[in-house]
Amino acid sequence: MSSQNEPLVLHSRASEALFRAVRTGNAFEETVERLLQAIRLGVVAPGERLPAERELAARLNVSRVTLREAIRALQESGYVESRRGRYGGTFVNVEPPRPSRKGPRRIAREMGVDLHDALTHRHVLEVGAAEQAAARDLGEAERAHLVSRLSDAGTAELHNYRRMDSRLHLAIAELSGSASLTSAVADVRMRLNELLDSIPLLERNIVHSNEQHEEVVRAILDGDQGAARRAMAEHLEGTASLLRGFLS
């Protein structure tokens, strides 16, 4: 994690995808959505600072007034805090707001047909992302980034596992080389996050999930596109099966 006394430098494909220009029709709402995506998916980790206001407004293509209103909304919701002084700025709170107490069935019912749509969309996107990542000639820094994200997920404490899992999946999307694909993976992950957070983290499932993560990453690093597709498809089907089990 970067120091709280230094500005957070975001140059990864994931941050580029999330902090992209918003549509002008719903600038405030989309700005809030983008900032929440970056926080909930771990692109900006607890204790880290958001990019400077001028930079972030330019990247999102919104006015600084709109950005300040969005940040104020996140402050009031407990996601960020603003600090003054030489090393001031907007920081992600170390303790996030408490998650919804809704049960998985209620959340799924509220999602309606969107649940099947989101699961199907995720499968197509992430299987394709794994295949494309395996097809690319990855540089040393890219390979090290992927291995680091794999290690973070494999050693994460229970309360932090979902975020580390999200960061690994986003890293795989990043390595596809497509900012549009990375953005789409982040979007569908956000659609499913509340539902995923509503089901218990089972130790056996985490062990199995980490084993599958290793298979996916190994296939990508070996440049084996077929193996990457198969490993990611199996991994995502496991998550879908677990969801169906808790919803049945």
PDB file of C-alpha atoms in Angstrom:
ATOM      1  CA  MET A   1       0.000   0.000   0.000  1.00  0.00           C
ATOM      2  CA  SER A   2       1.277   3.479  -0.797  1.00  0.00           C
ATOM      3  CA  SER A   3       2.064   5.883   2.004  1.00  0.00           C
ATOM      4  CA  GLN A   4      -0.788   8.030   3.283  1.00  0.00           C
ATOM      5  CA  ASN A   5       1.624  10.994   3.111  1.00  0.00           C
ATOM      6  CA  GLU A   6       2.160  10.729  -0.630  1.00  0.00           C
ATOM      7  CA  PRO A   7      -0.256  11.224  -3.523  1.00  0.00           C
ATOM      8  CA  LEU A   8      -1.623   8.027  -4.983  1.00  0.00           C
ATOM      9  CA  VAL A   9      -0.249   7.590  -8.492  1.00  0.00           C
ATOM     10  CA  LEU A  10      -2.731   5.715 -10.637  1.00  0.00           C
ATOM     11  CA  HIS A  11      -1.453   4.644 -14.040  1.00  0.00           C
ATOM     12  CA  SER A  12      -2.827   1.091 -14.253  1.00  0.00           C
ATOM     13  CA  ARG A  13      -5.252   0.088 -16.952  1.00  0.00           C
ATOM     14  CA  ALA A  14      -7.875  -0.558 -14.265  1.00  0.00           C
ATOM     15  CA  SER A  15      -7.707   3.014 -12.982  1.00  0.00           C
ATOM     16  CA  GLU A  16      -7.738   4.323 -16.548  1.00  0.00           C
ATOM     17  CA  ALA A  17     -10.862   2.273 -17.237  1.00  0.00           C
ATOM     18  CA  LEU A  18     -12.695   3.322 -14.072  1.00  0.00           C
ATOM     19  CA  PHE A  19     -11.667   6.978 -14.111  1.00  0.00           C
ATOM     20  CA  ARG A  20     -12.748   7.493 -17.718  1.00  0.00           C
ATOM     21  CA  ALA A  21     -14.897  10.353 -19.012  1.00  0.00           C
ATOM     22  CA  VAL A  22     -18.513  10.212 -17.862  1.00  0.00           C
ATOM     23  CA  ARG A  23     -21.545  11.020 -19.983  1.00  0.00           C
ATOM     24  CA  THR A  24     -22.791  14.550 -19.506  1.00  0.00           C
ATOM     25  CA  GLY A  25     -26.461  13.597 -19.026  1.00  0.00           C
ATOM     26  CA  ASN A  26     -25.944  12.136 -15.552  1.00  0.00           C
ATOM     27  CA  ALA A  27     -22.561  13.557 -14.620  1.00  0.00           C
ATOM     28  CA  PHE A  28     -23.071  13.600 -10.851  1.00  0.00           C
ATOM     29  CA  GLU A  29     -24.543  10.082 -10.637  1.00  0.00           C
ATOM     30  CA  GLU A  30     -21.900   8.577 -12.908  1.00  0.00           C
ATOM     31  CA  THR A  31     -19.102  10.326 -11.024  1.00  0.00           C
ATOM     32  CA  VAL A  32     -20.347   8.808  -7.766  1.00  0.00           C
ATOM     33  CA  GLU A  33     -20.592   5.418  -9.495  1.00  0.00           C
ATOM     34  CA  ARG A  34     -17.026   5.573 -10.849  1.00  0.00           C
ATOM     35  CA  LEU A  35     -15.573   6.579  -7.491  1.00  0.00           C
ATOM     36  CA  LEU A  36     -17.499   3.818  -5.714  1.00  0.00           C
ATOM     37  CA  GLN A  37     -16.276   1.274  -8.264  1.00  0.00           C
ATOM     38  CA  ALA A  38     -12.677   2.267  -7.655  1.00  0.00           C
ATOM     39  CA  ILE A  39     -13.144   1.992  -3.885  1.00  0.00           C
ATOM     40  CA  ARG A  40     -15.206  -1.195  -3.718  1.00  0.00           C
ATOM     41  CA  LEU A  41     -13.101  -3.068  -6.265  1.00  0.00           C
ATOM     42  CA  GLY A  42      -9.866  -2.143  -4.497  1.00  0.00           C
ATOM     43  CA  VAL A  43      -8.346   0.024  -7.235  1.00  0.00           C
ATOM     44  CA  VAL A  44      -7.961   2.657  -4.518  1.00  0.00           C
ATOM     45  CA  ALA A  45      -7.336   0.746  -1.306  1.00  0.00           C
ATOM     46  CA  PRO A  46      -8.369   1.687   2.255  1.00  0.00           C
ATOM     47  CA  GLY A  47      -6.115   4.457   3.544  1.00  0.00           C
ATOM     48  CA  GLU A  48      -5.015   5.514   0.066  1.00  0.00           C
ATOM     49  CA  ARG A  49      -5.675   8.891  -1.478  1.00  0.00           C
ATOM     50  CA  LEU A  50      -7.746   9.626  -4.543  1.00  0.00           C
ATOM     51  CA  PRO A  51      -6.019  11.510  -7.357  1.00  0.00           C
ATOM     52  CA  ALA A  52      -5.840  15.272  -6.954  1.00  0.00           C
ATOM     53  CA  GLU A  53      -9.077  17.110  -7.646  1.00  0.00           C
ATOM     54  CA  ARG A  54      -7.804  18.824 -10.793  1.00  0.00           C
ATOM     55  CA  GLU A  55      -6.479  15.560 -12.256  1.00  0.00           C
ATOM     56  CA  LEU A  56      -9.568  13.533 -11.353  1.00  0.00           C
ATOM     57  CA  ALA A  57     -11.986  16.119 -12.746  1.00  0.00           C
ATOM     58  CA  ALA A  58     -10.032  16.167 -16.007  1.00  0.00           C
ATOM     59  CA  ARG A  59      -9.960  12.393 -16.295  1.00  0.00           C
ATOM     60  CA  LEU A  60     -13.692  12.091 -15.587  1.00  0.00           C
ATOM     61  CA  ASN A  61     -14.401  15.116 -17.811  1.00  0.00           C
ATOM     62  CA  VAL A  62     -16.607  16.741 -15.190  1.00  0.00           C
ATOM     63  CA  SER A  63     -16.496  20.138 -13.539  1.00  0.00           C
ATOM     64  CA  ARG A  64     -14.714  20.449 -10.229  1.00  0.00           C
ATOM     65  CA  VAL A  65     -18.042  21.500  -8.704  1.00  0.00           C
ATOM     66  CA  THR A  66     -19.613  18.188  -9.813  1.00  0.00           C
ATOM     67  CA  LEU A  67     -16.620  16.246  -8.512  1.00  0.00           C
ATOM     68  CA  ARG A  68     -16.790  17.997  -5.126  1.00  0.00           C
ATOM     69  CA  GLU A  69     -20.495  17.199  -4.843  1.00  0.00           C
ATOM     70  CA  ALA A  70     -19.804  13.541  -5.617  1.00  0.00           C
ATOM     71  CA  ILE A  71     -17.000  13.386  -3.051  1.00  0.00           C
ATOM     72  CA  ARG A  72     -19.250  15.066  -0.478  1.00  0.00           C
ATOM     73  CA  ALA A  73     -21.859  12.357  -1.086  1.00  0.00           C
ATOM     74  CA  LEU A  74     -19.244   9.673  -0.476  1.00  0.00           C
ATOM     75  CA  GLN A  75     -18.118  11.460   2.682  1.00  0.00           C
ATOM     76  CA  GLU A  76     -21.665  11.529   4.006  1.00  0.00           C
ATOM     77  CA  SER A  77     -21.988   7.812   3.194  1.00  0.00           C
ATOM     78  CA  GLY A  78     -18.793   6.988   5.084  1.00  0.00           C
ATOM     79  CA  TYR A  79     -16.586   5.915   2.179  1.00  0.00           C
ATOM     80  CA  VAL A  80     -14.020   8.730   2.190  1.00  0.00           C
ATOM     81  CA  GLU A  81     -12.714  11.532   4.354  1.00  0.00           C
ATOM     82  CA  SER A  82     -11.034  14.815   3.461  1.00  0.00           C
ATOM     83  CA  ARG A  83      -7.891  16.006   5.197  1.00  0.00           C
ATOM     84  CA  ARG A  84      -6.324  19.447   5.140  1.00  0.00           C
ATOM     85  CA  GLY A  85      -2.711  20.459   5.169  1.00  0.00           C
ATOM     86  CA  ARG A  86       0.384  19.766   3.119  1.00  0.00           C
ATOM     87  CA  TYR A  87      -0.422  16.070   2.772  1.00  0.00           C
ATOM     88  CA  GLY A  88      -4.150  16.564   2.608  1.00  0.00           C
ATOM     89  CA  GLY A  89      -6.634  15.297   0.081  1.00  0.00           C
ATOM     90  CA  THR A  90      -9.476  12.814  -0.122  1.00  0.00           C
ATOM     91  CA  PHE A  91      -8.671   9.436   1.442  1.00  0.00           C
ATOM     92  CA  VAL A  92     -10.572   6.160   1.387  1.00  0.00           C
ATOM     93  CA  ASN A  93     -11.693   5.277   4.904  1.00  0.00           C
ATOM     94  CA  VAL A  94      -9.929   2.303   6.449  1.00  0.00           C
ATOM     95  CA  GLU A  95     -13.245   1.120   7.907  1.00  0.00           C
ATOM     96  CA  PRO A  96     -15.863   1.051   5.127  1.00  0.00           C
ATOM     97  CA  PRO A  97     -19.590   1.484   5.767  1.00  0.00           C
ATOM     98  CA  ARG A  98     -21.329  -1.621   7.030  1.00  0.00           C
ATOM     99  CA  PRO A  99     -22.706  -3.768   4.202  1.00  0.00           C
ATOM    100  CA  SER A 100     -26.414  -4.226   3.617  1.00  0.00           C
ATOM    101  CA  ARG A 101     -28.186  -6.628   5.974  1.00  0.00           C
ATOM    102  CA  LYS A 102     -30.382  -7.889   3.144  1.00  0.00           C
ATOM    103  CA  GLY A 103     -30.296 -11.632   2.565  1.00  0.00           C
ATOM    104  CA  PRO A 104     -29.189 -13.113  -0.771  1.00  0.00           C
ATOM    105  CA  ARG A 105     -32.727 -14.096  -1.758  1.00  0.00           C
ATOM    106  CA  ARG A 106     -34.057 -10.597  -1.240  1.00  0.00           C
ATOM    107  CA  ILE A 107     -31.177  -9.075  -3.214  1.00  0.00           C
ATOM    108  CA  ALA A 108     -31.646 -11.584  -6.032  1.00  0.00           C
ATOM    109  CA  ARG A 109     -35.381 -10.900  -6.051  1.00  0.00           C
ATOM    110  CA  GLU A 110     -34.718  -7.171  -6.322  1.00  0.00           C
ATOM    111  CA  MET A 111     -32.272  -7.793  -9.171  1.00  0.00           C
ATOM    112  CA  GLY A 112     -34.870  -9.926 -10.970  1.00  0.00           C
ATOM    113  CA  VAL A 113     -33.777 -11.066 -14.423  1.00  0.00           C
ATOM    114  CA  ASP A 114     -30.645  -8.964 -14.039  1.00  0.00           C
ATOM    115  CA  LEU A 115     -29.041 -11.766 -12.002  1.00  0.00           C
ATOM    116  CA  HIS A 116     -28.965 -14.234 -14.886  1.00  0.00           C
ATOM    117  CA  ASP A 117     -27.954 -11.438 -17.226  1.00  0.00           C
ATOM    118  CA  ALA A 118     -25.081 -10.380 -14.961  1.00  0.00           C
ATOM    119  CA  LEU A 119     -23.801 -13.943 -14.498  1.00  0.00           C
ATOM    120  CA  THR A 120     -23.910 -14.609 -18.248  1.00  0.00           C
ATOM    121  CA  HIS A 121     -22.275 -11.279 -19.024  1.00  0.00           C
ATOM    122  CA  ARG A 122     -19.543 -11.913 -16.468  1.00  0.00           C
ATOM    123  CA  HIS A 123     -18.821 -15.376 -17.872  1.00  0.00           C
ATOM    124  CA  VAL A 124     -18.414 -14.104 -21.427  1.00  0.00           C
ATOM    125  CA  LEU A 125     -16.294 -11.117 -20.403  1.00  0.00           C
ATOM    126  CA  GLU A 126     -13.933 -12.792 -17.948  1.00  0.00           C
ATOM    127  CA  VAL A 127     -13.379 -15.975 -19.938  1.00  0.00           C
ATOM    128  CA  GLY A 128     -12.532 -13.798 -22.917  1.00  0.00           C
ATOM    129  CA  ALA A 129     -10.273 -11.594 -20.802  1.00  0.00           C
ATOM    130  CA  ALA A 130      -8.297 -14.599 -19.553  1.00  0.00           C
ATOM    131  CA  GLU A 131      -7.874 -15.880 -23.103  1.00  0.00           C
ATOM    132  CA  GLN A 132      -6.715 -12.487 -24.390  1.00  0.00           C
ATOM    133  CA  ALA A 133      -4.300 -12.060 -21.482  1.00  0.00           C
ATOM    134  CA  ALA A 134      -2.762 -15.447 -22.319  1.00  0.00           C
ATOM    135  CA  ALA A 135      -2.491 -14.432 -25.985  1.00  0.00           C
ATOM    136  CA  ARG A 136      -0.376 -11.365 -25.244  1.00  0.00           C
ATOM    137  CA  ASP A 137       3.396 -11.269 -24.887  1.00  0.00           C
ATOM    138  CA  LEU A 138       3.440  -9.969 -21.327  1.00  0.00           C
ATOM    139  CA  GLY A 139       6.302  -7.850 -20.076  1.00  0.00           C
ATOM    140  CA  GLU A 140       8.123  -8.469 -16.797  1.00  0.00           C
ATOM    141  CA  ALA A 141       6.202  -5.727 -14.992  1.00  0.00           C
ATOM    142  CA  GLU A 142       2.865  -7.113 -16.184  1.00  0.00           C
ATOM    143  CA  ARG A 143       3.761 -10.629 -15.112  1.00  0.00           C
ATOM    144  CA  ALA A 144       4.940  -9.390 -11.718  1.00  0.00           C
ATOM    145  CA  HIS A 145       1.718  -7.392 -11.283  1.00  0.00           C
ATOM    146  CA  LEU A 146      -0.398 -10.486 -11.938  1.00  0.00           C
ATOM    147  CA  VAL A 147       1.646 -12.657  -9.576  1.00  0.00           C
ATOM    148  CA  SER A 148       1.402  -9.969  -6.886  1.00  0.00           C
ATOM    149  CA  ARG A 149      -2.380  -9.810  -7.195  1.00  0.00           C
ATOM    150  CA  LEU A 150      -2.552 -13.612  -7.016  1.00  0.00           C
ATOM    151  CA  SER A 151      -0.466 -13.582  -3.833  1.00  0.00           C
ATOM    152  CA  ASP A 152      -2.646 -10.862  -2.286  1.00  0.00           C
ATOM    153  CA  ALA A 153      -5.776 -12.936  -2.868  1.00  0.00           C
ATOM    154  CA  GLY A 154      -4.144 -16.128  -1.637  1.00  0.00           C
ATOM    155  CA  THR A 155      -2.991 -14.596   1.639  1.00  0.00           C
ATOM    156  CA  ALA A 156      -5.931 -12.229   2.269  1.00  0.00           C
ATOM    157  CA  GLU A 157      -7.665 -12.269   5.630  1.00  0.00           C
ATOM    158  CA  LEU A 158     -11.315 -13.225   5.567  1.00  0.00           C
ATOM    159  CA  HIS A 159     -12.688  -9.687   5.881  1.00  0.00           C
ATOM    160  CA  ASN A 160     -10.502  -8.534   2.989  1.00  0.00           C
ATOM    161  CA  TYR A 161     -10.929 -11.482   0.647  1.00  0.00           C
ATOM    162  CA  ARG A 162     -13.642 -10.092  -1.626  1.00  0.00           C
ATOM    163  CA  ARG A 163     -11.616  -6.970  -2.363  1.00  0.00           C
ATOM    164  CA  MET A 164      -8.442  -8.921  -3.098  1.00  0.00           C
ATOM    165  CA  ASP A 165     -10.419 -11.292  -5.294  1.00  0.00           C
ATOM    166  CA  SER A 166     -11.808  -8.329  -7.239  1.00  0.00           C
ATOM    167  CA  ARG A 167      -8.328  -6.874  -7.689  1.00  0.00           C
ATOM    168  CA  LEU A 168      -7.042 -10.144  -9.136  1.00  0.00           C
ATOM    169  CA  HIS A 169      -9.908 -10.425 -11.606  1.00  0.00           C
ATOM    170  CA  LEU A 170      -9.407  -6.810 -12.635  1.00  0.00           C
ATOM    171  CA  ALA A 171      -5.679  -7.451 -13.101  1.00  0.00           C
ATOM    172  CA  ILE A 172      -6.485 -10.277 -15.517  1.00  0.00           C
ATOM    173  CA  ALA A 173      -8.804  -7.945 -17.433  1.00  0.00           C
ATOM    174  CA  GLU A 174      -6.071  -5.291 -17.465  1.00  0.00           C
ATOM    175  CA  LEU A 175      -3.664  -7.732 -19.096  1.00  0.00           C
ATOM    176  CA  SER A 176      -6.068  -8.246 -21.980  1.00  0.00           C
ATOM    177  CA  GLY A 177      -4.797  -4.879 -23.180  1.00  0.00           C
ATOM    178  CA  SER A 178      -8.340  -3.520 -23.600  1.00  0.00           C
ATOM    179  CA  ALA A 179      -9.502  -0.625 -21.443  1.00  0.00           C
ATOM    180  CA  SER A 180     -13.065  -1.196 -22.659  1.00  0.00           C
ATOM    181  CA  LEU A 181     -12.985  -4.816 -21.525  1.00  0.00           C
ATOM    182  CA  THR A 182     -11.499  -3.859 -18.166  1.00  0.00           C
ATOM    183  CA  SER A 183     -14.257  -1.295 -17.687  1.00  0.00           C
ATOM    184  CA  ALA A 184     -16.932  -3.853 -18.594  1.00  0.00           C
ATOM    185  CA  VAL A 185     -15.511  -6.406 -16.130  1.00  0.00           C
ATOM    186  CA  ALA A 186     -15.551  -3.765 -13.384  1.00  0.00           C
ATOM    187  CA  ASP A 187     -19.143  -2.848 -14.229  1.00  0.00           C
ATOM    188  CA  VAL A 188     -20.460  -6.405 -14.062  1.00  0.00           C
ATOM    189  CA  ARG A 189     -18.508  -7.080 -10.886  1.00  0.00           C
ATOM    190  CA  MET A 190     -20.249  -4.126  -9.270  1.00  0.00           C
ATOM    191  CA  ARG A 191     -23.632  -5.499 -10.347  1.00  0.00           C
ATOM    192  CA  LEU A 192     -22.903  -8.724  -8.493  1.00  0.00           C
ATOM    193  CA  ASN A 193     -20.995  -7.366  -5.506  1.00  0.00           C
ATOM    194  CA  GLU A 194     -23.953  -6.837  -3.165  1.00  0.00           C
ATOM    195  CA  LEU A 195     -25.168 -10.369  -3.818  1.00  0.00           C
ATOM    196  CA  LEU A 196     -21.699 -11.877  -3.356  1.00  0.00           C
ATOM    197  CA  ASP A 197     -21.246  -9.953  -0.105  1.00  0.00           C
ATOM    198  CA  SER A 198     -24.551 -11.312   1.217  1.00  0.00           C
ATOM    199  CA  ILE A 199     -23.441 -14.950   1.203  1.00  0.00           C
ATOM    200  CA  PRO A 200     -20.994 -16.356   3.770  1.00  0.00           C
ATOM    201  CA  LEU A 201     -17.340 -16.879   2.945  1.00  0.00           C
ATOM    202  CA  LEU A 202     -16.773 -20.612   3.272  1.00  0.00           C
ATOM    203  CA  GLU A 203     -13.227 -21.733   4.068  1.00  0.00           C
ATOM    204  CA  ARG A 204     -13.363 -24.711   1.701  1.00  0.00           C
ATOM    205  CA  ASN A 205     -14.686 -22.544  -1.080  1.00  0.00           C
ATOM    206  CA  ILE A 206     -11.908 -19.992  -0.564  1.00  0.00           C
ATOM    207  CA  VAL A 207      -9.268 -22.725  -0.712  1.00  0.00           C
ATOM    208  CA  HIS A 208     -10.792 -24.085  -3.908  1.00  0.00           C
ATOM    209  CA  SER A 209     -11.149 -20.596  -5.369  1.00  0.00           C
ATOM    210  CA  ASN A 210      -7.490 -19.839  -4.706  1.00  0.00           C
ATOM    211  CA  GLU A 211      -6.471 -23.107  -6.351  1.00  0.00           C
ATOM    212  CA  GLN A 212      -8.479 -22.129  -9.421  1.00  0.00           C
ATOM    213  CA  HIS A 213      -6.935 -18.659  -9.386  1.00  0.00           C
ATOM    214  CA  GLU A 214      -3.512 -20.297  -9.531  1.00  0.00           C
ATOM    215  CA  GLU A 215      -4.566 -22.403 -12.524  1.00  0.00           C
ATOM    216  CA  VAL A 216      -5.838 -19.345 -14.375  1.00  0.00           C
ATOM    217  CA  VAL A 217      -2.703 -17.329 -13.675  1.00  0.00           C
ATOM    218  CA  ARG A 218      -0.410 -20.226 -14.581  1.00  0.00           C
ATOM    219  CA  ALA A 219      -2.161 -20.632 -17.924  1.00  0.00           C
ATOM    220  CA  ILE A 220      -1.880 -16.901 -18.650  1.00  0.00           C
ATOM    221  CA  LEU A 221       1.807 -16.802 -17.774  1.00  0.00           C
ATOM    222  CA  ASP A 222       2.398 -19.911 -19.923  1.00  0.00           C
ATOM    223  CA  GLY A 223       0.579 -18.278 -22.822  1.00  0.00           C
ATOM    224  CA  ASP A 224      -1.879 -21.174 -23.017  1.00  0.00           C
ATOM    225  CA  GLN A 225      -5.099 -19.585 -24.262  1.00  0.00           C
ATOM    226  CA  GLY A 226      -7.179 -22.765 -24.178  1.00  0.00           C
ATOM    227  CA  ALA A 227      -6.153 -23.586 -20.626  1.00  0.00           C
ATOM    228  CA  ALA A 228      -6.818 -20.005 -19.535  1.00  0.00           C
ATOM    229  CA  ARG A 229     -10.332 -20.139 -20.990  1.00  0.00           C
ATOM    230  CA  ARG A 230     -11.109 -23.494 -19.384  1.00  0.00           C
ATOM    231  CA  ALA A 231      -9.707 -22.559 -15.977  1.00  0.00           C
ATOM    232  CA  MET A 232     -11.575 -19.247 -15.846  1.00  0.00           C
ATOM    233  CA  ALA A 233     -14.826 -20.839 -17.062  1.00  0.00           C
ATOM    234  CA  GLU A 234     -14.594 -23.508 -14.354  1.00  0.00           C
ATOM    235  CA  HIS A 235     -13.832 -20.892 -11.716  1.00  0.00           C
ATOM    236  CA  LEU A 236     -16.795 -18.686 -12.663  1.00  0.00           C
ATOM    237  CA  GLU A 237     -19.145 -21.660 -12.816  1.00  0.00           C
ATOM    238  CA  GLY A 238     -18.111 -22.506  -9.247  1.00  0.00           C
ATOM    239  CA  THR A 239     -19.125 -19.026  -8.085  1.00  0.00           C
ATOM    240  CA  ALA A 240     -22.413 -19.243  -9.995  1.00  0.00           C
ATOM    241  CA  SER A 241     -23.119 -22.661  -8.472  1.00  0.00           C
ATOM    242  CA  LEU A 242     -22.487 -21.334  -4.971  1.00  0.00           C
ATOM    243  CA  LEU A 243     -24.888 -18.450  -5.602  1.00  0.00           C
ATOM    244  CA  ARG A 244     -27.542 -20.814  -6.912  1.00  0.00           C
ATOM    245  CA  GLY A 245     -27.082 -22.992  -3.833  1.00  0.00           C
ATOM    246  CA  PHE A 246     -27.766 -20.125  -1.445  1.00  0.00           C
ATOM    247  CA  LEU A 247     -30.706 -18.937  -3.537  1.00  0.00           C
ATOM    248  CA  SER A 248     -32.403 -22.301  -3.949  1.00  0.00           C
TER     249      SER A 248
END
